[in-house]
CSV table of C-alpha atoms in Angstrom, one decimal:
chain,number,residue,atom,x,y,z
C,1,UNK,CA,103.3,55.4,117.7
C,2,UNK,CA,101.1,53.4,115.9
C,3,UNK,CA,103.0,50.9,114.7
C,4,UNK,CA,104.8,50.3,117.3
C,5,UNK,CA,101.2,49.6,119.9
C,6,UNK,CA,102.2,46.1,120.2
C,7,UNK,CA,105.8,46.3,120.9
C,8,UNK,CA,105.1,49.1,123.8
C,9,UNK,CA,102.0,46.5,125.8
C,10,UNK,CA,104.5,43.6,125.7
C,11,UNK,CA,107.0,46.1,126.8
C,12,UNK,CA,104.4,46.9,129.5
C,13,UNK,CA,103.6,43.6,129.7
C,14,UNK,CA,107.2,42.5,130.8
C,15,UNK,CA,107.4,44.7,133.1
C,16,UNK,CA,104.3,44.1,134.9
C,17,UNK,CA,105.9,40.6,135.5
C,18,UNK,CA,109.3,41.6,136.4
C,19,UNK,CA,107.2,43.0,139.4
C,20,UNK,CA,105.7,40.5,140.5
C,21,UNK,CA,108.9,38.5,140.1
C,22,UNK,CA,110.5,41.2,142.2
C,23,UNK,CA,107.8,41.1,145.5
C,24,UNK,CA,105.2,43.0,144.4
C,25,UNK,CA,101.8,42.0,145.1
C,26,UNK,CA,100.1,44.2,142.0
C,27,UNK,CA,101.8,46.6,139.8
C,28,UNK,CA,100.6,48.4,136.6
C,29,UNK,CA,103.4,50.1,133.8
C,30,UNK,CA,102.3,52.9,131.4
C,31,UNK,CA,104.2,53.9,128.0
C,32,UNK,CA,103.6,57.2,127.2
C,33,UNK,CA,104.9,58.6,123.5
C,34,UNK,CA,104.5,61.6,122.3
C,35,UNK,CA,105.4,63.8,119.0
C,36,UNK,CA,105.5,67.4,117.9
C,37,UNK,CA,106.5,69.8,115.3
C,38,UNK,CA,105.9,73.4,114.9
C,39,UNK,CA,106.9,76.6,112.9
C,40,UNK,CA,106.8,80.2,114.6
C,41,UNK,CA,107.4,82.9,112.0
C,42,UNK,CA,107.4,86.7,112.9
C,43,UNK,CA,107.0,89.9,110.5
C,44,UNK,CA,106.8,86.8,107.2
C,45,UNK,CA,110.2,85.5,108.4
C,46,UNK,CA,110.3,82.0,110.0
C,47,UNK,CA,112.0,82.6,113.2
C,48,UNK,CA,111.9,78.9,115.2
C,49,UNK,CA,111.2,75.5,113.9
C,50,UNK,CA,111.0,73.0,116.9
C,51,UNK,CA,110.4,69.3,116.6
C,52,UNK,CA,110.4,66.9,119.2
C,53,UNK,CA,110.1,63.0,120.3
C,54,UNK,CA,110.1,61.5,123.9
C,55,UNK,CA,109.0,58.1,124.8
C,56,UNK,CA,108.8,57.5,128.6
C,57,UNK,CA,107.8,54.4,130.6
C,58,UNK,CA,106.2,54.4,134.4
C,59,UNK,CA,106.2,51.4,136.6
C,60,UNK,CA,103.9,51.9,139.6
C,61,UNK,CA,104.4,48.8,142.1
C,62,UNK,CA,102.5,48.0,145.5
C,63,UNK,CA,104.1,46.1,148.2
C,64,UNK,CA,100.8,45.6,151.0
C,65,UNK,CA,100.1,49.3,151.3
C,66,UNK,CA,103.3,50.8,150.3
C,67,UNK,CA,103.5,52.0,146.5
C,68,UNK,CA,106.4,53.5,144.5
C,69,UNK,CA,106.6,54.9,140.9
C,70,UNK,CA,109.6,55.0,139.0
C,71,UNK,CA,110.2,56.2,135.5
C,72,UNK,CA,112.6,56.1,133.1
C,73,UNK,CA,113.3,55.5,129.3
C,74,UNK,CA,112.2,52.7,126.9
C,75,UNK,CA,115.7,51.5,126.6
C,76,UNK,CA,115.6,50.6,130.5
C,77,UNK,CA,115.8,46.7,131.5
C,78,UNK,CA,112.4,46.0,133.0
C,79,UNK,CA,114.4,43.7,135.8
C,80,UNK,CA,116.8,46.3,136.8
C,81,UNK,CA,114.0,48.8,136.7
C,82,UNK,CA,110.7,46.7,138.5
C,83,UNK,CA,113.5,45.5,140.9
C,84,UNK,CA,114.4,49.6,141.9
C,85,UNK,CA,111.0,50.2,142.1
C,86,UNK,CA,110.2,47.3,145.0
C,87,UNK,CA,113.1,48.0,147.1
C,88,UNK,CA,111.5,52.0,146.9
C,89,UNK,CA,108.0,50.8,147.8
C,90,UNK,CA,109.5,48.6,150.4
C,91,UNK,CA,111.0,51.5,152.3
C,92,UNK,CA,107.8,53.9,151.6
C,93,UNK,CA,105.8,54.8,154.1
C,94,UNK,CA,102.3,52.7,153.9
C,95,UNK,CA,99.4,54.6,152.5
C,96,UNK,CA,96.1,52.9,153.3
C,97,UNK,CA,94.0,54.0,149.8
C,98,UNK,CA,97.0,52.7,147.8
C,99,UNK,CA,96.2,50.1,145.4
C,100,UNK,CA,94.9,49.6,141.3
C,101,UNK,CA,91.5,50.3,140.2
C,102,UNK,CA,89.1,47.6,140.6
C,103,UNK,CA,89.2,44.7,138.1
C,104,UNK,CA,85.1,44.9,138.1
C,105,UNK,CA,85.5,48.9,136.4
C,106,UNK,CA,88.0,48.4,133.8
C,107,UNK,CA,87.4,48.9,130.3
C,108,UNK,CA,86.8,46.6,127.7
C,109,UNK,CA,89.3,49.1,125.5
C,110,UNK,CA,86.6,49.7,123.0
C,111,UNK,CA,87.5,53.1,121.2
C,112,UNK,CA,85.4,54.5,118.6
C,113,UNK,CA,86.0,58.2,119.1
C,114,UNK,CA,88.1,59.3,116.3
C,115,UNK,CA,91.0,60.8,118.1
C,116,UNK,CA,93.5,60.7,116.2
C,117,UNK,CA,94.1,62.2,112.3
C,118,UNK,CA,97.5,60.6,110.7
C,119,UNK,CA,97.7,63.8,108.5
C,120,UNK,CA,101.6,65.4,109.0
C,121,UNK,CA,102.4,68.5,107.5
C,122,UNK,CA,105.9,69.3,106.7
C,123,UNK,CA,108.1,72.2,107.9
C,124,UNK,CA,107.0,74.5,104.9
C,125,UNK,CA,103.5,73.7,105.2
C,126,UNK,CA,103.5,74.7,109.0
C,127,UNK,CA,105.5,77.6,107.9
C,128,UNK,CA,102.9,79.2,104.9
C,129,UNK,CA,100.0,78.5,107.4
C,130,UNK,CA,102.2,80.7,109.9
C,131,UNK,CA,103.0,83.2,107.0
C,132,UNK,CA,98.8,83.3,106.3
C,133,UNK,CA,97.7,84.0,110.2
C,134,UNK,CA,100.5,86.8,110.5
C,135,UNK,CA,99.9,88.2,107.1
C,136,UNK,CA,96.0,88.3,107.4
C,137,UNK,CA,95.9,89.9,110.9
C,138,UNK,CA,98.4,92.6,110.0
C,139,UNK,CA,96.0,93.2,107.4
C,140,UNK,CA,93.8,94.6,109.9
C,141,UNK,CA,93.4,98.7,109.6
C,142,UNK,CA,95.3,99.8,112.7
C,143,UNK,CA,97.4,96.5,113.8
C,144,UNK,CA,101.2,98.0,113.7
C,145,UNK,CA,103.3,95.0,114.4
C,146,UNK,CA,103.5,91.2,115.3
C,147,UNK,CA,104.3,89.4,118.1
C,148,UNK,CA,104.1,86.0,115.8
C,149,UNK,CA,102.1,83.3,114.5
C,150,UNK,CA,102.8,79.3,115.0
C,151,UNK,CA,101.4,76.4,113.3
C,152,UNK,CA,102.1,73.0,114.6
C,153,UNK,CA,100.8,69.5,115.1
C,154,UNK,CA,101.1,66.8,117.4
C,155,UNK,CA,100.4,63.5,118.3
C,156,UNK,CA,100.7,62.0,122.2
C,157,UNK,CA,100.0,57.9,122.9
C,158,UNK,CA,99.6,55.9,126.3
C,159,UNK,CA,100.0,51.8,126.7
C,160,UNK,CA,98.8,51.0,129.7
C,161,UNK,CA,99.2,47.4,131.6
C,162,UNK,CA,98.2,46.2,134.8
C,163,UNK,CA,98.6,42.8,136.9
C,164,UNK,CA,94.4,43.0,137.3
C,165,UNK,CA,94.8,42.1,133.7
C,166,UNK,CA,94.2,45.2,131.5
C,167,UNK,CA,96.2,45.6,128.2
C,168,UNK,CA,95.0,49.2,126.3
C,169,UNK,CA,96.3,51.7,124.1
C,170,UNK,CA,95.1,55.3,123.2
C,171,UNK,CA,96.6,58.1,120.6
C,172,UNK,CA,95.2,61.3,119.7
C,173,UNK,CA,96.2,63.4,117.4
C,174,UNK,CA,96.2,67.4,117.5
C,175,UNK,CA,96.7,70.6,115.1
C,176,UNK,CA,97.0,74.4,116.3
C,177,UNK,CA,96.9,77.7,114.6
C,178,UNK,CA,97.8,81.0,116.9
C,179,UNK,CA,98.7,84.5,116.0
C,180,UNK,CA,99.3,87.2,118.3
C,181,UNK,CA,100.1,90.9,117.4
C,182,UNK,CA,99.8,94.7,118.3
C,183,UNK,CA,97.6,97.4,117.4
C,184,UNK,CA,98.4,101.5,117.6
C,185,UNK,CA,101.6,103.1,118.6
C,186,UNK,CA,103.9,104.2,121.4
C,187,UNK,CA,102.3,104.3,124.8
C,188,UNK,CA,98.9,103.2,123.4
C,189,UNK,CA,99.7,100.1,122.1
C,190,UNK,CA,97.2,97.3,122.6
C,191,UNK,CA,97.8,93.2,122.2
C,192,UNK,CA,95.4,90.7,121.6
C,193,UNK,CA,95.5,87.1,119.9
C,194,UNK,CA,93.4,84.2,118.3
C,195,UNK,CA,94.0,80.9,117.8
C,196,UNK,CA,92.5,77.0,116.6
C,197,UNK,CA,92.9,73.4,117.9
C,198,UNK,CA,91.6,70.9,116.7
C,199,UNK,CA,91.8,67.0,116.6
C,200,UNK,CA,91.6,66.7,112.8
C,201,UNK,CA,93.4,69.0,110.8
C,202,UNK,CA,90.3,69.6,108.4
C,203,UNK,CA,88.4,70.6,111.4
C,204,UNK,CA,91.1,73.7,112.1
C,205,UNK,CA,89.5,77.7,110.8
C,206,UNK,CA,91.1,78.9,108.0
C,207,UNK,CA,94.1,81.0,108.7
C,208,UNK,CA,92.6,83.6,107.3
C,209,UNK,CA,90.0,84.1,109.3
C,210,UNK,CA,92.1,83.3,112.7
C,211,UNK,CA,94.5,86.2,111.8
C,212,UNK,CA,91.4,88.8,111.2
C,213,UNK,CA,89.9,87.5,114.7
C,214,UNK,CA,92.9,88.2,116.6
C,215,UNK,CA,93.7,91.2,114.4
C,216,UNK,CA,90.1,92.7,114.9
C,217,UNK,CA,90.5,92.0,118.7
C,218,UNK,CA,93.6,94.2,119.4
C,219,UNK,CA,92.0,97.2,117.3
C,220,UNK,CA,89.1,97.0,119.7
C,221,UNK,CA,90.9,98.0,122.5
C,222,UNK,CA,92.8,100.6,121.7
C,223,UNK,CA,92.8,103.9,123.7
C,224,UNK,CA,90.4,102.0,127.0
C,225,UNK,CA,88.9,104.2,129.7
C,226,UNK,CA,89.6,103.7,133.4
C,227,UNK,CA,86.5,102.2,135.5
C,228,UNK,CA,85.3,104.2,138.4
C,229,UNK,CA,85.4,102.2,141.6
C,230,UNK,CA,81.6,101.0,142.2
C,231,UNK,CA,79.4,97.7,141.9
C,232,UNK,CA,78.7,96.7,138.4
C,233,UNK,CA,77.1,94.1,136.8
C,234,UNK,CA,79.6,91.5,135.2
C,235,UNK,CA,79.3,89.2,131.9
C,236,UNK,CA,82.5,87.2,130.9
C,237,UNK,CA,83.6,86.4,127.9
C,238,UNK,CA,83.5,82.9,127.1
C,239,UNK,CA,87.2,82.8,127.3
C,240,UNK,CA,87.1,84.0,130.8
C,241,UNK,CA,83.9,81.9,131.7
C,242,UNK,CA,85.9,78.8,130.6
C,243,UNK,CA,88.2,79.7,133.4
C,244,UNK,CA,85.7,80.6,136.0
C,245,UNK,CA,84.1,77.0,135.7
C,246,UNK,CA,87.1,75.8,135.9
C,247,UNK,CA,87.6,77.0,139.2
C,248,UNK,CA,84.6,75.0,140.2
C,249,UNK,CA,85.6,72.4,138.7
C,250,UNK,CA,88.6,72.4,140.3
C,251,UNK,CA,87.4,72.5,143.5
C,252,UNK,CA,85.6,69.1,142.9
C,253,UNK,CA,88.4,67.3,142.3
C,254,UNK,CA,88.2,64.7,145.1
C,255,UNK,CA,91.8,65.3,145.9
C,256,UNK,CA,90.9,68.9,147.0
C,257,UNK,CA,88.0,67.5,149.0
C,258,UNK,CA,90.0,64.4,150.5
C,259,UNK,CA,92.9,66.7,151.6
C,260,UNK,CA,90.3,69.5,152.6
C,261,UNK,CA,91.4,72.2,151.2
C,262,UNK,CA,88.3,73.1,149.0
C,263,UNK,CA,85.6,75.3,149.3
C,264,UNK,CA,83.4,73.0,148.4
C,265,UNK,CA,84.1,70.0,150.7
C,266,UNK,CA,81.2,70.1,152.8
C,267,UNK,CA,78.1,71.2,150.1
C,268,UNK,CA,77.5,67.9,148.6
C,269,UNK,CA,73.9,67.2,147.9
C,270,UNK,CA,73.6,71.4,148.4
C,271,UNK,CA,72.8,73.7,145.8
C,272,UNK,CA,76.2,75.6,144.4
C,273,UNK,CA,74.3,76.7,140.7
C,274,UNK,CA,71.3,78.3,139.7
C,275,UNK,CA,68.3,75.6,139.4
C,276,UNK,CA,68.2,74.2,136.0
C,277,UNK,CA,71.7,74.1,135.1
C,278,UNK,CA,74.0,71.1,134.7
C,279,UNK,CA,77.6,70.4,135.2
C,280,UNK,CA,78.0,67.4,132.9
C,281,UNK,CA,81.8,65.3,132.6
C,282,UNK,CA,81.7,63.0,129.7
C,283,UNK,CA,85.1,61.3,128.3
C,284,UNK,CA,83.2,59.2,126.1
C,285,UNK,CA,82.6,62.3,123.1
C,286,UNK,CA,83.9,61.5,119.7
C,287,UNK,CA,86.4,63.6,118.3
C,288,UNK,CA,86.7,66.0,121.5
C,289,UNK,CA,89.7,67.5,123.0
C,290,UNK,CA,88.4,65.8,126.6
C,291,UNK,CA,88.0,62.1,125.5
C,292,UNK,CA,89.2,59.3,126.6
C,293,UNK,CA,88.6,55.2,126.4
C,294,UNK,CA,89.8,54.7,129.2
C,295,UNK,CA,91.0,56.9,132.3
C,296,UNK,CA,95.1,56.6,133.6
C,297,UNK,CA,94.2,53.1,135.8
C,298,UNK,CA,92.1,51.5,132.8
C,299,UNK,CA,88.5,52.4,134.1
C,300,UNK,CA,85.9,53.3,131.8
C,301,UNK,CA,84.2,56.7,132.7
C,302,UNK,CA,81.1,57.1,131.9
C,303,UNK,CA,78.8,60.0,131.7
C,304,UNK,CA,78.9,61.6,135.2
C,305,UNK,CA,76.4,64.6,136.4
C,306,UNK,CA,79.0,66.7,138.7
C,307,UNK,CA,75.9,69.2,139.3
C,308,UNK,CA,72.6,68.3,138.7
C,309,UNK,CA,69.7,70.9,138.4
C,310,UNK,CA,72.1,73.1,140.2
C,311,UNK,CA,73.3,70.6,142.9
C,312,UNK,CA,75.8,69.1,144.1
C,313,UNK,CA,76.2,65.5,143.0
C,314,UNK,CA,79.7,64.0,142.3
C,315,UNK,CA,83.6,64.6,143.1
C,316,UNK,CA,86.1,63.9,140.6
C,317,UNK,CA,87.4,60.5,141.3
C,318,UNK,CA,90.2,58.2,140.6
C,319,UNK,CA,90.9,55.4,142.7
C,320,UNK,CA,92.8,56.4,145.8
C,321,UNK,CA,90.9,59.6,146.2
C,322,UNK,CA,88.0,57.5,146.2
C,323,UNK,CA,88.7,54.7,148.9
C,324,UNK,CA,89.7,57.9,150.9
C,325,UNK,CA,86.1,59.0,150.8
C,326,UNK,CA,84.8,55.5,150.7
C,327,UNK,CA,83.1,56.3,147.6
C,328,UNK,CA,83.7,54.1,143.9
C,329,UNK,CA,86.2,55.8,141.0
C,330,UNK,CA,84.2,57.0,138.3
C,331,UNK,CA,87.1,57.0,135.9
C,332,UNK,CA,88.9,60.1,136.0
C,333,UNK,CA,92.5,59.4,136.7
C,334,UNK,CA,95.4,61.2,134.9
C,335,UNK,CA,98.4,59.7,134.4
C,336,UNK,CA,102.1,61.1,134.3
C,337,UNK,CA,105.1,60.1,135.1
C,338,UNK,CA,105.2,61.0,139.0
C,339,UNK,CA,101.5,59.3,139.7
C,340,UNK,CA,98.0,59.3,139.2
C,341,UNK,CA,95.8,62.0,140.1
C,342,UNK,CA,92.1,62.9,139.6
C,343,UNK,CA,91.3,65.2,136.3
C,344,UNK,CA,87.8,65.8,134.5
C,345,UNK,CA,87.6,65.3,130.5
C,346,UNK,CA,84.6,67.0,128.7
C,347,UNK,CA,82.6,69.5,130.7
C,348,UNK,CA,79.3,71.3,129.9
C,349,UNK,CA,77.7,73.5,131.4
C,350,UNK,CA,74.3,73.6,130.4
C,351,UNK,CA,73.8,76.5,127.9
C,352,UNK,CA,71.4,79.6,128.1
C,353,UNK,CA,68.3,80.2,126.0
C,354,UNK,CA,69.4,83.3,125.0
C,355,UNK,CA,72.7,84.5,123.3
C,356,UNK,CA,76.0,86.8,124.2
C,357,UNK,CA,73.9,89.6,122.6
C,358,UNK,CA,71.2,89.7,124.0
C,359,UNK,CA,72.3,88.8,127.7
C,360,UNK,CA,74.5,92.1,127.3
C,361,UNK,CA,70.9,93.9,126.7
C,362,UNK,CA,69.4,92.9,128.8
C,363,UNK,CA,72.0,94.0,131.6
C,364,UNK,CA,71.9,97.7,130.6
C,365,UNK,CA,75.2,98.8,132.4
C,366,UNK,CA,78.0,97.0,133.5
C,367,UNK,CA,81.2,95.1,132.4
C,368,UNK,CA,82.2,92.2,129.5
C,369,UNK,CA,85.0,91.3,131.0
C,370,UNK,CA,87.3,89.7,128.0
C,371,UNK,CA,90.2,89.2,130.0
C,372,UNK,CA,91.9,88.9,133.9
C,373,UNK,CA,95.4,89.0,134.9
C,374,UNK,CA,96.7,87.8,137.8
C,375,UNK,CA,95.3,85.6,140.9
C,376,UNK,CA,91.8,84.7,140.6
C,377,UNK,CA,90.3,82.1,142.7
C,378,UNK,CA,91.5,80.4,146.0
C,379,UNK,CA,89.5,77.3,146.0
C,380,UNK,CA,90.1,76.7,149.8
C,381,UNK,CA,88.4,80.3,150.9
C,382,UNK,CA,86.3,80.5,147.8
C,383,UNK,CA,87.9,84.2,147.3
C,384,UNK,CA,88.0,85.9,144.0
C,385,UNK,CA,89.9,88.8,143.0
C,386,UNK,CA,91.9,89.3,139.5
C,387,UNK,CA,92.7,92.5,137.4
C,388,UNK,CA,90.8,92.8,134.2
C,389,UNK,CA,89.7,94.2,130.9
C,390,UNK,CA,86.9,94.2,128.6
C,391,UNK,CA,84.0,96.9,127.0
C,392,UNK,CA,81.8,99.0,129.0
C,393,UNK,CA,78.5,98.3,128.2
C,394,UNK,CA,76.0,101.4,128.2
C,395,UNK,CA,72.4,100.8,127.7
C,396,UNK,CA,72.6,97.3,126.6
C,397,UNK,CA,75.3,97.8,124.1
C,398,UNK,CA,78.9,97.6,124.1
C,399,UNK,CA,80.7,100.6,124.5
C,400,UNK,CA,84.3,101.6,124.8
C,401,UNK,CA,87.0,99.5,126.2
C,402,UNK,CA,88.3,99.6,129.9
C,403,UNK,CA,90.9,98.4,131.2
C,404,UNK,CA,93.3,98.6,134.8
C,405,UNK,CA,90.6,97.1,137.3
C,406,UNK,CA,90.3,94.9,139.3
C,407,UNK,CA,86.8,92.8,140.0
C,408,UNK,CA,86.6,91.0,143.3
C,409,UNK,CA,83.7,88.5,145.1
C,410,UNK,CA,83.3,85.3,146.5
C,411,UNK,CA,82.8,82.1,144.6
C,412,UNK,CA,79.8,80.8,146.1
C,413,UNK,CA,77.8,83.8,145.4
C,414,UNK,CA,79.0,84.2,141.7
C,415,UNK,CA,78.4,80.5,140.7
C,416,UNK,CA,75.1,81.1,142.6
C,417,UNK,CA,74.1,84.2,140.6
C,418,UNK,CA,75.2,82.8,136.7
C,419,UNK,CA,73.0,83.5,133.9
C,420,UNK,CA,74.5,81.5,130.9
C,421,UNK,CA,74.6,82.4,127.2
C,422,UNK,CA,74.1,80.1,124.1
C,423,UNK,CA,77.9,80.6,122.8
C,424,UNK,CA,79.7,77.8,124.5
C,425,UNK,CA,82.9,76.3,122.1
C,426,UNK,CA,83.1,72.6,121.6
C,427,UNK,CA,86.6,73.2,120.6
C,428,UNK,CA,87.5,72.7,124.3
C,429,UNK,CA,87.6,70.2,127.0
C,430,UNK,CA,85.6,72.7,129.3
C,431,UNK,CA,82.6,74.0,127.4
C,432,UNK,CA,81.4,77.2,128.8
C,433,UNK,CA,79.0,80.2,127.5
C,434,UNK,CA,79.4,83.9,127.8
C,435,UNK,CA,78.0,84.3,131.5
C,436,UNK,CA,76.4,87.0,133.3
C,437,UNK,CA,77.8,86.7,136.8
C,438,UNK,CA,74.9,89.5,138.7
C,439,UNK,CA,77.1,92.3,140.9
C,440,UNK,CA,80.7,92.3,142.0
C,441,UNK,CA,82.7,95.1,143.3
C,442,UNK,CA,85.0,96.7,140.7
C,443,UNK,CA,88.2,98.8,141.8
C,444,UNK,CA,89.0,101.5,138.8
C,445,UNK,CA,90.4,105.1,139.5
C-alpha cells in the first residue's frame, strides 16, 4: 500500500468533492487496504496456505443532521457513489450529534511510531517457522498430538480525507507465530497453546521457545482436580487479567455510557480502583500494537488518564458520543466500513511492586485462574460469572491443576479489591499484570 498512498488520498480526495457537488454540506471518505498471508501446518505437513488482498473505500456524507455511509470498492465512480450516498442521507432520519470532528483537533499527520516493517516472508519461510513451533512443542515429554501451528504476516493501511481539510495516511505492519497441541491420552487429554505478535518481525520469540511454552502449558494440566464449592481467593493470569480490564474498559466506552447501558454510567469522578492505580490510554507509543497518529475522524489522541489514582476520570470518546454528553472527542474513533465508533488504543494499568510469584505467596490458598470459558461480564449489571481453570495454590505455592468451575462476583467489587503484579506484556494493546482479585465464590463438586 505504500506506493500507492498518493493515488488512494486523491482517490479520497475526489470523492470528498463529488459530495459536496452532490448536496452535502461536509463529508469525509476513508481507503482502507489490507494484506495477509499465512501457513498452517499440522503433524510437519503443511495443511492450509491462505493469502489475501481487499481494498475498500467509505464515503460518510452529512446532509444538516442526516448522515449516511456507503461503501464499496476502489473501482467505484466517486459520482455514482457520493451521489448514492446523499440521496441515503437525505431520507435518514436526523441525528442531532451527527457531524465531523472538529477542525481545531485534527492532527497535523505527524507519525514517528515505527508501525510498520516492509519485511515479507515467502510461503516456505511461513511454512519452516510453522514446521519449528509444531516440532519444538511436540518435543515436550508428555504432549501426544497437534492441533497445529501458523505463521503469517500482515499488513493493514487507512487514507483518510475530510471536507474540514484533513489528508492522512497510516500502515502498520504485523507478524504472528501460534501453535496449539495436546498432552496425555484418551479421556485425559489436555490442550493448551502459545503464541507471538509482533509489529517487527525481529521483535517475534524464537519458534523454538513459543512451541516449548505452549508445549509446557498443556503438560501442566494434565489429570486436574475438581474444586469444592466455597469462597477462595482468586489471582488471574495475565491472559485472563487482560480480559478482566477489558471489561472495564469496555464499560467506558462513551457509547455504553451515552446509550446507558453500562455499569459505570453514573461513577464518574468516583472511585472504581484501588487508590494508587492508573488506567492510562495512549495511541501515541512507538512500535505498539495500540498506536495510532491519528484516530478514524483525523483527531490526534493524546495521552488520556481513564482512572486516575483509582478514579474515575474520562469516557472513551469519538466525536458523536461526545456531543451526546457535551463533552470534547479525545481521539478515539474506530473506523470500518459501517461507521465510526469509540475504541481505546494502548492501555496500562499501573503495575504492582511485587511479582506473579510472590503475590501467589502471599495469598496462601486459593485459585490462579489461567483460563474462563464462557460468559463473563455483563457490563450493564456489572455481573460476573464464567467457568474456569487454573492451579490450586496451597501454602503460597502452586499446586495441582483444577478445572470444571465456575467463579462468580460482581464487577465493582473485584475492580475494587485488585492487587496488581509486575508481569504486565507490552506485546498487547491492553497491558495488564497477573492480578489478585481478593474473594469470589467458586462452584466445584
Amino acid at each position: 500500500m505504500n506506493d500507492d498512498i498518493p493515488r488512494l488520498l486523491d482517490l479520497g480526495a475526489r470523492l470528498v468533492e463529488a459530495a459536496r457537488r452532490s448536496g452535502a454540506d461536509a463529508a469525509d471518505a476513508a481507503v482502507v487496504s489490507a494484506r495477509s498471508r499465512s501457513v498452517q501446518v499440522r503433524m510437519g505437513r503443511v495443511e492450509e496456505l491462505e493469502s489475501s488482498e481487499s481494498d475498500e473505500v467509505s464515503l460518510r456524507v452529512f446532509v444538516g443532521r442526516r448522515v449516511a455511509t456507503v461503501s464499496s470498492d476502489l473501482r467505484s465512480d466517486p459520482q455514482r457513489l457520493a451521489e448514492r450516498a446523499v440521496a441515503m442521507a437525505r431520507v435518514s432520519p436526523e441525528d442531532p450529534y451527527a457531524g465531523l470532528a472538529d477542525a481545531s483537533l485534527l492532527s497535523d499527520g505527524a507519525d514517528g511510531l515505527d508501525l510498520y516493517d516492509p519485511t515479507e516472508p515467502d510461503g516456505a519461510a511461513l511454512a519452516d517457522e510453522a514446521k519449528a513451533l509444531e516440532a519444538a512443542a511436540l518435543a515436550v515429554q508428555g504432549v501426544s498430538n497437534s492441533s497445529g501451528a501458523t505463521s503469517g504476516f500482515g499488513t493493514s493501511g487507512l487514507v483518510l480525507v475530510t471536507s474540514t481539510g484533513f489528508s492522512g495516511s497510516r500502515l502498520r505492519s504485523g507478524f504472528s507465530r501460534s501453535v496449539s497441541v495436546v498432552a496425555g491420552e484418551g479421556t485425559g487429554m489436555e490442550r493448551d497453546y502459545d503464541f507471538d505478535s509482533r509489529i517487527h518481525a525481529g521483535d517475534l520469540d524464537a519458534a523454538e521457545a513459543i512451541g516449548r511454552r505452549a508445549g509446557e502449558r498443556a503438560v501442566r494440566r494434565l489429570h486436574p482436580a475438581k474444586m469444592d464449592t466455597g469462597r477462595y481467593a482468586i489471582v488471574l493470569d495475565p491472559r485472563v487479567s487482560r480480559g478482566f480490564i477489558g471489561s472495564l474498559v469496555g464499560a467506558l466506552n462513551g457509547a455504553s455510557i451515552a446509550r446507558r447501558t453500562s455499569f459505570l454510567k453514573d461513577r464518574m469522578g468516583e472511585r472504581v480502583l484501588p487508590e494508587g492505580l492508573d488506567l492510562v490510554d495512549d495511541p501515541q507509543l512507538a512500535r505498539r500494537p495500540g498506536s495510532r497518529p491519528f484516530d478514524g475522524e483525523g483527531v490526534r489522541g493524546e495521552r488520556l488518564m481513564l482512572v486516575e489514582n483509582g478514579t474515575l476520570r474520562n469516557w472513551v470518546l469519538d466525536s458523536a458520543t461526545a456531543r451526546e454528553l457535551n463533552l470534547a472527542s479525545n481521539g478515539r474513533a474506530s473506523r470500518s466500513s459501517s461507521g465510526v465508533s469509540p475504541s481505546s488504543s494502548n492501555v496500562t494499568l499501573t503495575p504492582g511492586a511485587r511479582s506473579a510469584a510472590e503475590l501467589i505467596r502471599d495469598t496462601g490458598r486459593g485459585i490462579y485462574v489461567t483460563e474462563t470459558i464462557g460468559h463473563g461480564a455483563n457490563l450493564v449489571t456489572g455481573d460476573y460469572s464464567c467457568g474456569a481453570s487454573g492451579f490450586l495454590i496451597e501454602n503460597g505455592e502452586l499446586a495441582g491443576p483444577v478445572s470444571e468451575f465456575t467463579i462468580a462476583g460482581n464487577l465493582t467489587d473485584m475492580f475494587a479489591a485488585i492487587e496488581p503484579a509486575n508481569d504486565g506484556d507490552t506485546r498487547f494493546s491492553l497491558v495488564v499484570p497477573s492480578l489478585r482479585i481478593g474473594e469470589m465464590t467458586v462452584a466445584g463438586r
